[in-house]
mmCIF file of C-alpha atoms in Angstrom:
data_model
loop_
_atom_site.group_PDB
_atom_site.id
_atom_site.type_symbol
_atom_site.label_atom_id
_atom_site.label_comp_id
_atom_site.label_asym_id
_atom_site.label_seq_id
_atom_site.Cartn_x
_atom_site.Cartn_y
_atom_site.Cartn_z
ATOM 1 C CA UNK A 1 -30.738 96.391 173.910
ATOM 2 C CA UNK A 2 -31.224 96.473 170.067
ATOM 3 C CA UNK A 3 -32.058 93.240 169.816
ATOM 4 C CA UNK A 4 -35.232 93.600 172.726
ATOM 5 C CA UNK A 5 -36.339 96.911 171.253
ATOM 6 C CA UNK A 6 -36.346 95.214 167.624
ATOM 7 C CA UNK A 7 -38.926 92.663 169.064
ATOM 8 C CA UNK A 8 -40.917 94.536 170.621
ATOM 9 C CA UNK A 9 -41.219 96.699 167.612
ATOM 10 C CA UNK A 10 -42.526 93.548 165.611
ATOM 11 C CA UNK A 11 -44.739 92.520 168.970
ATOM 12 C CA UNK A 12 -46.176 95.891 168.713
ATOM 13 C CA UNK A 13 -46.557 95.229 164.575
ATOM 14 C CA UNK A 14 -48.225 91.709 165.350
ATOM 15 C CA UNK A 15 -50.518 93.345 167.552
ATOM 16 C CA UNK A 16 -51.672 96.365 165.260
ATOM 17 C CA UNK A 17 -52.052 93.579 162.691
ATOM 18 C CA UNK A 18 -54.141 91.600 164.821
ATOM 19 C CA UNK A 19 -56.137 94.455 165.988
ATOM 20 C CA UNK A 20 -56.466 95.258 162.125
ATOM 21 C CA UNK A 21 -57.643 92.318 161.071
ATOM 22 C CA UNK A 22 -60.272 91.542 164.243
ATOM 23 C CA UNK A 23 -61.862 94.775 164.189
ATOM 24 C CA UNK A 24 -61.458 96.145 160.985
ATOM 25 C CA UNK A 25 -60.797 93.863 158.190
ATOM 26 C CA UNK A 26 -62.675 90.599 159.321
ATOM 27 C CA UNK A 27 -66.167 92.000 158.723
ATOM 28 C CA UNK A 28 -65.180 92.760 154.775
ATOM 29 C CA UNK A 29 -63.955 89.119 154.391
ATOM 30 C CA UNK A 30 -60.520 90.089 154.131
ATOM 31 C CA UNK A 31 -57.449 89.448 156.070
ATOM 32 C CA UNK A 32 -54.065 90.920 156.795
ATOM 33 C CA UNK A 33 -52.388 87.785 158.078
ATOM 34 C CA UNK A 34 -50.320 85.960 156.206
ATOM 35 C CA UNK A 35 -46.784 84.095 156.787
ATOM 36 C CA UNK A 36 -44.573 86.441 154.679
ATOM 37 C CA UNK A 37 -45.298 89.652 157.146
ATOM 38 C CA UNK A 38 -43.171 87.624 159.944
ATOM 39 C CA UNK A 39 -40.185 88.364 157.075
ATOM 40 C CA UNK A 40 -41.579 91.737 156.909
ATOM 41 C CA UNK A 41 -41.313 92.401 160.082
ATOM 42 C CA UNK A 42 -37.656 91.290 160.558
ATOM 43 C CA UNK A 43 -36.324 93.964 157.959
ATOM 44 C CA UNK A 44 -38.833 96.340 159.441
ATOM 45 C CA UNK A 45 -37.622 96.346 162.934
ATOM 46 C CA UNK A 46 -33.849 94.408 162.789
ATOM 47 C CA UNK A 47 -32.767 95.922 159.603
ATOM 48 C CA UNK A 48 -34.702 99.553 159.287
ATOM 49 C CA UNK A 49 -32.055 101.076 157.282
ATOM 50 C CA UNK A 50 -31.704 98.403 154.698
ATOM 51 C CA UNK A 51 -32.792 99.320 150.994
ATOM 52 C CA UNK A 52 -35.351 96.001 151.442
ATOM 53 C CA UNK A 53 -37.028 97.873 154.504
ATOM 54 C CA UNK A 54 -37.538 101.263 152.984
ATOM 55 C CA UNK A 55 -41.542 101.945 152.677
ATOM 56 C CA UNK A 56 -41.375 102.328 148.787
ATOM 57 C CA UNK A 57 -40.402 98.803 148.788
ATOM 58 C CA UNK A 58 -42.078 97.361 151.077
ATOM 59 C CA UNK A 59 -45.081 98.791 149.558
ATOM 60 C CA UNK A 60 -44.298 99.038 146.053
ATOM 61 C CA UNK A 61 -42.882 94.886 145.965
ATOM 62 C CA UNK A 62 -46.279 93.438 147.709
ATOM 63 C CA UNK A 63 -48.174 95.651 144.832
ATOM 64 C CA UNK A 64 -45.990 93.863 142.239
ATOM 65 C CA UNK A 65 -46.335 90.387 144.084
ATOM 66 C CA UNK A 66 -50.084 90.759 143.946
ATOM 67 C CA UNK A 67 -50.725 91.768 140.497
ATOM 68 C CA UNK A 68 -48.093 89.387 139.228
ATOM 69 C CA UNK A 69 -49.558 86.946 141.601
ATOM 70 C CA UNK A 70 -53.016 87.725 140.197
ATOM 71 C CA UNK A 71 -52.015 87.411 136.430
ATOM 72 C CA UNK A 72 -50.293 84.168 136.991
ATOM 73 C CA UNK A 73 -53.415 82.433 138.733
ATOM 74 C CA UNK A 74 -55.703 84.108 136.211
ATOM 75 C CA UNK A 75 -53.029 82.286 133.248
ATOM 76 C CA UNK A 76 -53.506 78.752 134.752
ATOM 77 C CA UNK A 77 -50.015 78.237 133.875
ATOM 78 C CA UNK A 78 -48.377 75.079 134.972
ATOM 79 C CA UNK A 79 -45.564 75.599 137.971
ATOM 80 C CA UNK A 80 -47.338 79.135 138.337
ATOM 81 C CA UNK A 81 -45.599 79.363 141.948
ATOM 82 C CA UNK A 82 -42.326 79.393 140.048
ATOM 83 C CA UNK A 83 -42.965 81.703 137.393
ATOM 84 C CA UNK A 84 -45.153 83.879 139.896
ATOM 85 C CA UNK A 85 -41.769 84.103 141.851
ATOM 86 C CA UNK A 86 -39.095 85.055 139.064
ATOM 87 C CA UNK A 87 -41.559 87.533 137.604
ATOM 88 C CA UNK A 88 -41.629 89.619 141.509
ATOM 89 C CA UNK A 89 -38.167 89.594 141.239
ATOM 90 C CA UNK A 90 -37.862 90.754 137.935
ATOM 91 C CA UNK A 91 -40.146 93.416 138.364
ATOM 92 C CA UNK A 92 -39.259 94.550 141.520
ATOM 93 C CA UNK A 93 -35.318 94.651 140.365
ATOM 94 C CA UNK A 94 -36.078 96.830 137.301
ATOM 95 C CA UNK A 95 -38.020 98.828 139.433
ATOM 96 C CA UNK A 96 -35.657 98.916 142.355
ATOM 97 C CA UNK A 97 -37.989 97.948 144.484
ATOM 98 C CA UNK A 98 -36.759 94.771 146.037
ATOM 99 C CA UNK A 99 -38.265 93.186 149.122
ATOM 100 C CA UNK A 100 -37.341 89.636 149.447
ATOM 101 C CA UNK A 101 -41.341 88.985 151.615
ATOM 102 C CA UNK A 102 -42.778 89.916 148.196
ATOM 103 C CA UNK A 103 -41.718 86.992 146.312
ATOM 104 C CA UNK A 104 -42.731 84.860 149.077
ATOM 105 C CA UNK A 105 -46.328 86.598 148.741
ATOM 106 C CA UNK A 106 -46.491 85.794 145.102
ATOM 107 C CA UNK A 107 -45.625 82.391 145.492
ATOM 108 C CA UNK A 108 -48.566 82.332 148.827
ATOM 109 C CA UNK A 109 -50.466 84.213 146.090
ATOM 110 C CA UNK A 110 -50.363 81.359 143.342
ATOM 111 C CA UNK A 111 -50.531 78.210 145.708
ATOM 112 C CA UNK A 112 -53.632 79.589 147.381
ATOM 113 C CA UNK A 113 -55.425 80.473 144.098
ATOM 114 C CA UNK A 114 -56.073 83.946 145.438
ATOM 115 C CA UNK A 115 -58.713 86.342 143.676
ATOM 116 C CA UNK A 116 -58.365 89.474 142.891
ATOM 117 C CA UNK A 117 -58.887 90.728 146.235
ATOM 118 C CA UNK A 118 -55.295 88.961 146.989
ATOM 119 C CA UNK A 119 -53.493 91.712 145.284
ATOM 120 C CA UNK A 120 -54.872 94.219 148.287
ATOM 121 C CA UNK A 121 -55.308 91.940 151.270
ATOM 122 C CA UNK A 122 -53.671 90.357 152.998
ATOM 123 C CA UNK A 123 -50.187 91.217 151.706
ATOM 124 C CA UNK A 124 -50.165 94.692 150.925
ATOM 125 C CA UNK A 125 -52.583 95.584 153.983
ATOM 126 C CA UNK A 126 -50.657 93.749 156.298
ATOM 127 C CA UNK A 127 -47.723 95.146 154.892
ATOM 128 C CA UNK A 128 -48.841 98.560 155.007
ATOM 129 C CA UNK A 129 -50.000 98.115 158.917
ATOM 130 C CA UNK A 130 -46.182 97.042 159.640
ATOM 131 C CA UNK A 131 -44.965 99.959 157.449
ATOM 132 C CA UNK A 132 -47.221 102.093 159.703
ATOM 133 C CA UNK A 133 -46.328 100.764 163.098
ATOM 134 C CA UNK A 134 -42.556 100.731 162.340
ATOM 135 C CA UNK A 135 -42.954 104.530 161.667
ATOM 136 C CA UNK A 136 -44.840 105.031 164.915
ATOM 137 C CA UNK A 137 -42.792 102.756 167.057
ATOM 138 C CA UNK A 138 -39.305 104.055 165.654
ATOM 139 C CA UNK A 139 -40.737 107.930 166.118
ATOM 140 C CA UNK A 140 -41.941 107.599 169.913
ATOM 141 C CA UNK A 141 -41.608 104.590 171.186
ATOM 142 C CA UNK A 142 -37.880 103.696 170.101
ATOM 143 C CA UNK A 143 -35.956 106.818 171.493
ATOM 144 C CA UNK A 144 -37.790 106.281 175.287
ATOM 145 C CA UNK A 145 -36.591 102.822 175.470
ATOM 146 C CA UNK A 146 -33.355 103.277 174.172
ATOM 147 C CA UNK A 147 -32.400 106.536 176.475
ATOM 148 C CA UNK A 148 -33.460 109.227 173.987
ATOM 149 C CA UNK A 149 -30.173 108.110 171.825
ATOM 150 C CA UNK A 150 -30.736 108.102 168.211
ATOM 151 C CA UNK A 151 -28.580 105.963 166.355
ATOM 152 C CA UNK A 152 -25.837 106.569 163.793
ATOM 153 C CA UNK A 153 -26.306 105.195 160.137
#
């Protein structure tokens, strides 16, 4: 039963991101879609207790991984994706902060030559939309379909 709740906690993500981006996001010429949230939402909704699926990291990593991100592309540095990469997880180590998505959004974040408005959107939106609907699902919608049972760390 986990295992069906857990994906239709990240269905129920997806959608809200979709939703998010469609009618929200789209007519500011920003995004929230981007391949690292599917990582995202795997901690999120498999592995909700883990250190790497705590908001503060979630959030605080994708910050990191976009001004990082930023810096790098502003640097022109050669093998930027590289550097753009061990610098997130520096960062977010020293800060204990670590969310493994995040250094896959800095290395996104350097190969796409993303702006400044990549250090918002769409990592740290889309991030913060999952953050949301994991809080949401696992408060109402999580206890009805698993019997009312909360389960034990």
């Amino acid at each position: 039963m986990d295992s069906i709740i857990a994906g239709l906690g990240a269905a129920t993500g997806f959608a809200a991101l979709q939703i998010a981006n469609d009618y929200i996001l789209k007519d500011h010429g920003i995004s929230c879609l981007c391949p690292p949230l599917g990582a995202v939402a795997v901690l999120l909704f498999c592995l909700p207790g883990a250190p790497a699926s705590q908001p503060k990291a979630v959030i605080g990593a994708h910050v990191i991984a976009g001004v990082i991100g930023y810096a790098v592309v502003q640097s022109g540095l050669a093998y930027g994706e590289a550097i753009a990469v061990a610098l997130t997880i520096t960062a977010m180590s020293a800060a204990k902060m670590v969310h493994p998505p995040a250094g896959a959004y800095a290395f996104l974040y350097v190969n796409k030559g993303m702006g400044l408005k990549g250090i918002l959107a769409p990592g740290l939106v889309g991030a913060a939309v999952l953050v949301a609907t994991q809080m949401v699902f696992n408060s109402t919608f999580k206890p009805m379909l698993s019997g009312g049972k909360k389960k034990k760390s």
